[in-house]
Amino acid sequence: MASTSVSRVLPASPQQVWDLIGGFDTLPDWLPFIRESTPLEGGRVRRLTNPDGDVITERLIAYSEAERSYTYTIVDAPFPVTGYLSTLRVHPVAGRDDVAEVQWSGRFTPDGVSDAEAQDLFAGIYRDGLEALRETLTA
């Protein structure tokens, strides 16, 4: 099993960040490479569509408003991995009310690619996603 994690300090309070990203169905609000999110099964599953028309289906596994985090798994996607489990979490920064740290991490089993290739793929997705989040928050 392989894993990767990316974090970034962002110019908004933890609650402001969570208000934007904390909904399981809100990826299109801040992530430009997700054009559409359709909630299914009462919001426990999301069907995502990217600009190329690829569909990614994800299931919510755990959600904590108090901890500002959620964990999800990929049910179906065009990625070369199996057993994907990811967590998106917002942390306060000690002594600062005006910034938050966001951590996006995942673990998975590469399928047809090396551990390093799978790690690089998701590290890039997470890094680009957190940059898009920063841009949304500062727009």
Steps between C-alpha positions, in 0.01 A plus 500: 500500500623849414406836645552870455405817683510868409425793729480872452443801723224717355403864562162440668375384837445128551124554503507704176696224331274227637190693392634482143637144488311319776202397293561163337327625185678838472811415295386703194488809725878502536656228287508598129583150380164379632226653288200324652413310818178303524402379847365145521376277781391793716833680453719208612623449142611762249534451126758746370564606143828655386550730196583197280168336588659230718279388789632434850270349762593541866338386824511695827639276776531741795404861565576723799379857520680539834833384357436667162581186306354236277627171364391341176579208274498473123234261374579543131753722319750498212797496742761221511431409865273284712404530865518881491417672831545875544448762771458875462555686828515864613730578795529822700845661513616568856480867591330599173129547436544629145664194340432128482697197396330258264630147470395265220632148534435163345607140500450253219637194325657576161359293214723475195728785611776532758444632851693814404286561190175465698636720780607765250157493334308563822757742643452706184120485527513604867758775438305643204178473697636690798639766268154534341353529849745780582406680179128466579549635851699803378281586200 
